[in-house]
């Protein structure tokens, strides 16, 4: 944590680790970050950076969607797939960043059987958004 994200404020360390998952060398730490990525994909409220970037979009486009199980992420991805201009630029940029992060987490999870199982639903979501 100190090497990769030591300069980050405390409330940004988790986000930093998720974004730098390919640089983590510890197996235990990698598995924990994979868990964090998977949980945040299932509930956007566990990813405060994405939530801030997409707050308006979520309210406007996904306000009637029941949170959890990746429903909000799927709503945002579905709207963007239908119309590339449906999301605000800030949200669209963050979603692209998150798709990269989710892809990297999946690549790392393939190295560990126990972590790979957690990533199955996440991979399906990434695959359908590309």
CSV table of C-alpha atoms in Angstrom, one decimal:
chain,number,residue,atom,x,y,z
A,1,UNK,CA,0.0,0.0,0.0
A,2,UNK,CA,2.7,2.4,1.0
A,3,UNK,CA,4.7,1.8,-2.2
A,4,UNK,CA,1.8,2.1,-4.7
A,5,UNK,CA,-0.6,4.5,-2.9
A,6,UNK,CA,1.3,6.0,0.0
A,7,UNK,CA,0.9,9.5,-1.3
A,8,UNK,CA,-2.9,9.2,-1.6
A,9,UNK,CA,-5.3,10.7,1.0
A,10,UNK,CA,-6.7,8.0,3.2
A,11,UNK,CA,-10.1,8.1,1.5
A,12,UNK,CA,-8.5,7.4,-1.9
A,13,UNK,CA,-6.2,4.5,-1.0
A,14,UNK,CA,-8.8,1.8,-2.0
A,15,UNK,CA,-9.5,3.5,-5.3
A,16,UNK,CA,-5.7,3.7,-5.9
A,17,UNK,CA,-5.2,0.0,-5.2
A,18,UNK,CA,-8.1,-0.9,-7.5
A,19,UNK,CA,-6.6,1.2,-10.3
A,20,UNK,CA,-3.1,-0.2,-9.8
A,21,UNK,CA,-4.1,-3.9,-9.4
A,22,UNK,CA,-1.6,-4.9,-12.1
A,23,UNK,CA,1.2,-3.5,-10.0
A,24,UNK,CA,0.4,-5.3,-6.8
A,25,UNK,CA,2.9,-8.1,-6.0
A,26,UNK,CA,1.4,-9.7,-2.9
A,27,UNK,CA,-1.0,-12.5,-3.7
A,28,UNK,CA,-3.0,-11.8,-0.5
A,29,UNK,CA,-3.3,-8.1,-1.3
A,30,UNK,CA,-4.2,-8.9,-4.9
A,31,UNK,CA,-7.0,-11.2,-3.8
A,32,UNK,CA,-8.4,-8.5,-1.4
A,33,UNK,CA,-8.3,-5.9,-4.1
A,34,UNK,CA,-10.1,-8.3,-6.5
A,35,UNK,CA,-12.7,-8.7,-3.8
A,36,UNK,CA,-13.0,-4.9,-3.5
A,37,UNK,CA,-13.4,-4.5,-7.2
A,38,UNK,CA,-16.1,-7.2,-7.4
A,39,UNK,CA,-18.0,-5.7,-4.5
A,40,UNK,CA,-17.9,-2.2,-5.9
A,41,UNK,CA,-19.1,-3.4,-9.3
A,42,UNK,CA,-22.1,-5.0,-7.6
A,43,UNK,CA,-22.9,-1.8,-5.6
A,44,UNK,CA,-21.8,1.5,-7.1
A,45,UNK,CA,-22.0,3.1,-3.6
A,46,UNK,CA,-18.9,1.1,-2.7
A,47,UNK,CA,-16.9,3.1,-5.4
A,48,UNK,CA,-17.1,6.7,-4.2
A,49,UNK,CA,-15.0,7.9,-7.1
A,50,UNK,CA,-17.3,6.4,-9.7
A,51,UNK,CA,-20.4,7.5,-7.7
A,52,UNK,CA,-19.2,11.1,-7.6
A,53,UNK,CA,-18.3,11.1,-11.4
A,54,UNK,CA,-21.7,9.6,-12.4
A,55,UNK,CA,-24.1,11.0,-9.7
A,56,UNK,CA,-26.1,13.1,-12.1
A,57,UNK,CA,-26.2,10.3,-14.7
A,58,UNK,CA,-27.4,7.8,-12.1
A,59,UNK,CA,-30.1,10.1,-10.9
A,60,UNK,CA,-31.3,11.0,-14.4
A,61,UNK,CA,-30.9,7.7,-16.3
A,62,UNK,CA,-31.0,5.0,-13.6
A,63,UNK,CA,-33.1,6.6,-10.9
A,64,UNK,CA,-35.7,3.8,-11.0
A,65,UNK,CA,-33.2,1.0,-11.0
A,66,UNK,CA,-32.9,-1.0,-7.8
A,67,UNK,CA,-29.2,-0.7,-6.6
A,68,UNK,CA,-27.1,-3.8,-6.1
A,69,UNK,CA,-26.1,-6.8,-8.1
A,70,UNK,CA,-24.4,-4.5,-10.7
A,71,UNK,CA,-27.7,-3.0,-11.7
A,72,UNK,CA,-26.5,0.6,-11.7
A,73,UNK,CA,-23.4,-0.2,-13.7
A,74,UNK,CA,-25.4,-2.2,-16.2
A,75,UNK,CA,-27.8,0.8,-16.5
A,76,UNK,CA,-25.0,3.2,-17.2
A,77,UNK,CA,-23.4,0.8,-19.7
A,78,UNK,CA,-26.7,0.1,-21.4
A,79,UNK,CA,-27.4,3.8,-21.8
A,80,UNK,CA,-24.0,4.4,-23.2
A,81,UNK,CA,-24.2,1.4,-25.6
A,82,UNK,CA,-27.5,2.8,-27.0
A,83,UNK,CA,-26.2,6.4,-27.3
A,84,UNK,CA,-22.6,7.3,-26.9
A,85,UNK,CA,-23.6,10.8,-25.8
A,86,UNK,CA,-26.1,9.7,-23.1
A,87,UNK,CA,-23.6,10.0,-20.2
A,88,UNK,CA,-21.9,13.2,-19.1
A,89,UNK,CA,-18.3,13.4,-20.2
A,90,UNK,CA,-17.1,13.0,-16.7
A,91,UNK,CA,-19.1,9.8,-16.2
A,92,UNK,CA,-18.2,8.4,-19.6
A,93,UNK,CA,-14.5,8.9,-18.9
A,94,UNK,CA,-14.8,7.3,-15.5
A,95,UNK,CA,-16.8,4.4,-16.9
A,96,UNK,CA,-14.0,3.8,-19.5
A,97,UNK,CA,-11.5,3.9,-16.7
A,98,UNK,CA,-13.5,1.4,-14.7
A,99,UNK,CA,-13.9,-1.0,-17.6
A,100,UNK,CA,-10.1,-1.0,-17.9
A,101,UNK,CA,-9.9,-1.6,-14.1
A,102,UNK,CA,-12.4,-4.4,-14.2
A,103,UNK,CA,-10.6,-6.0,-17.1
A,104,UNK,CA,-7.3,-5.8,-15.3
A,105,UNK,CA,-8.9,-7.3,-12.1
A,106,UNK,CA,-10.2,-10.2,-14.2
A,107,UNK,CA,-6.8,-10.8,-15.7
A,108,UNK,CA,-5.3,-10.9,-12.2
A,109,UNK,CA,-8.1,-13.2,-10.9
A,110,UNK,CA,-7.3,-15.7,-13.6
A,111,UNK,CA,-4.0,-16.3,-11.7
A,112,UNK,CA,-5.9,-17.5,-8.6
A,113,UNK,CA,-8.7,-20.0,-8.9
A,114,UNK,CA,-10.4,-18.8,-5.7
A,115,UNK,CA,-10.5,-15.2,-7.0
A,116,UNK,CA,-11.6,-16.2,-10.5
A,117,UNK,CA,-14.9,-17.5,-9.2
A,118,UNK,CA,-15.7,-14.0,-7.8
A,119,UNK,CA,-15.0,-12.4,-11.2
A,120,UNK,CA,-17.4,-14.4,-13.4
A,121,UNK,CA,-20.3,-12.0,-13.3
A,122,UNK,CA,-18.0,-9.1,-13.6
A,123,UNK,CA,-16.4,-10.5,-16.7
A,124,UNK,CA,-19.8,-11.1,-18.3
A,125,UNK,CA,-20.6,-7.4,-17.7
A,126,UNK,CA,-17.2,-6.2,-19.2
A,127,UNK,CA,-17.6,-8.5,-22.2
A,128,UNK,CA,-21.1,-7.2,-23.0
A,129,UNK,CA,-19.9,-3.5,-22.8
A,130,UNK,CA,-17.2,-3.9,-25.4
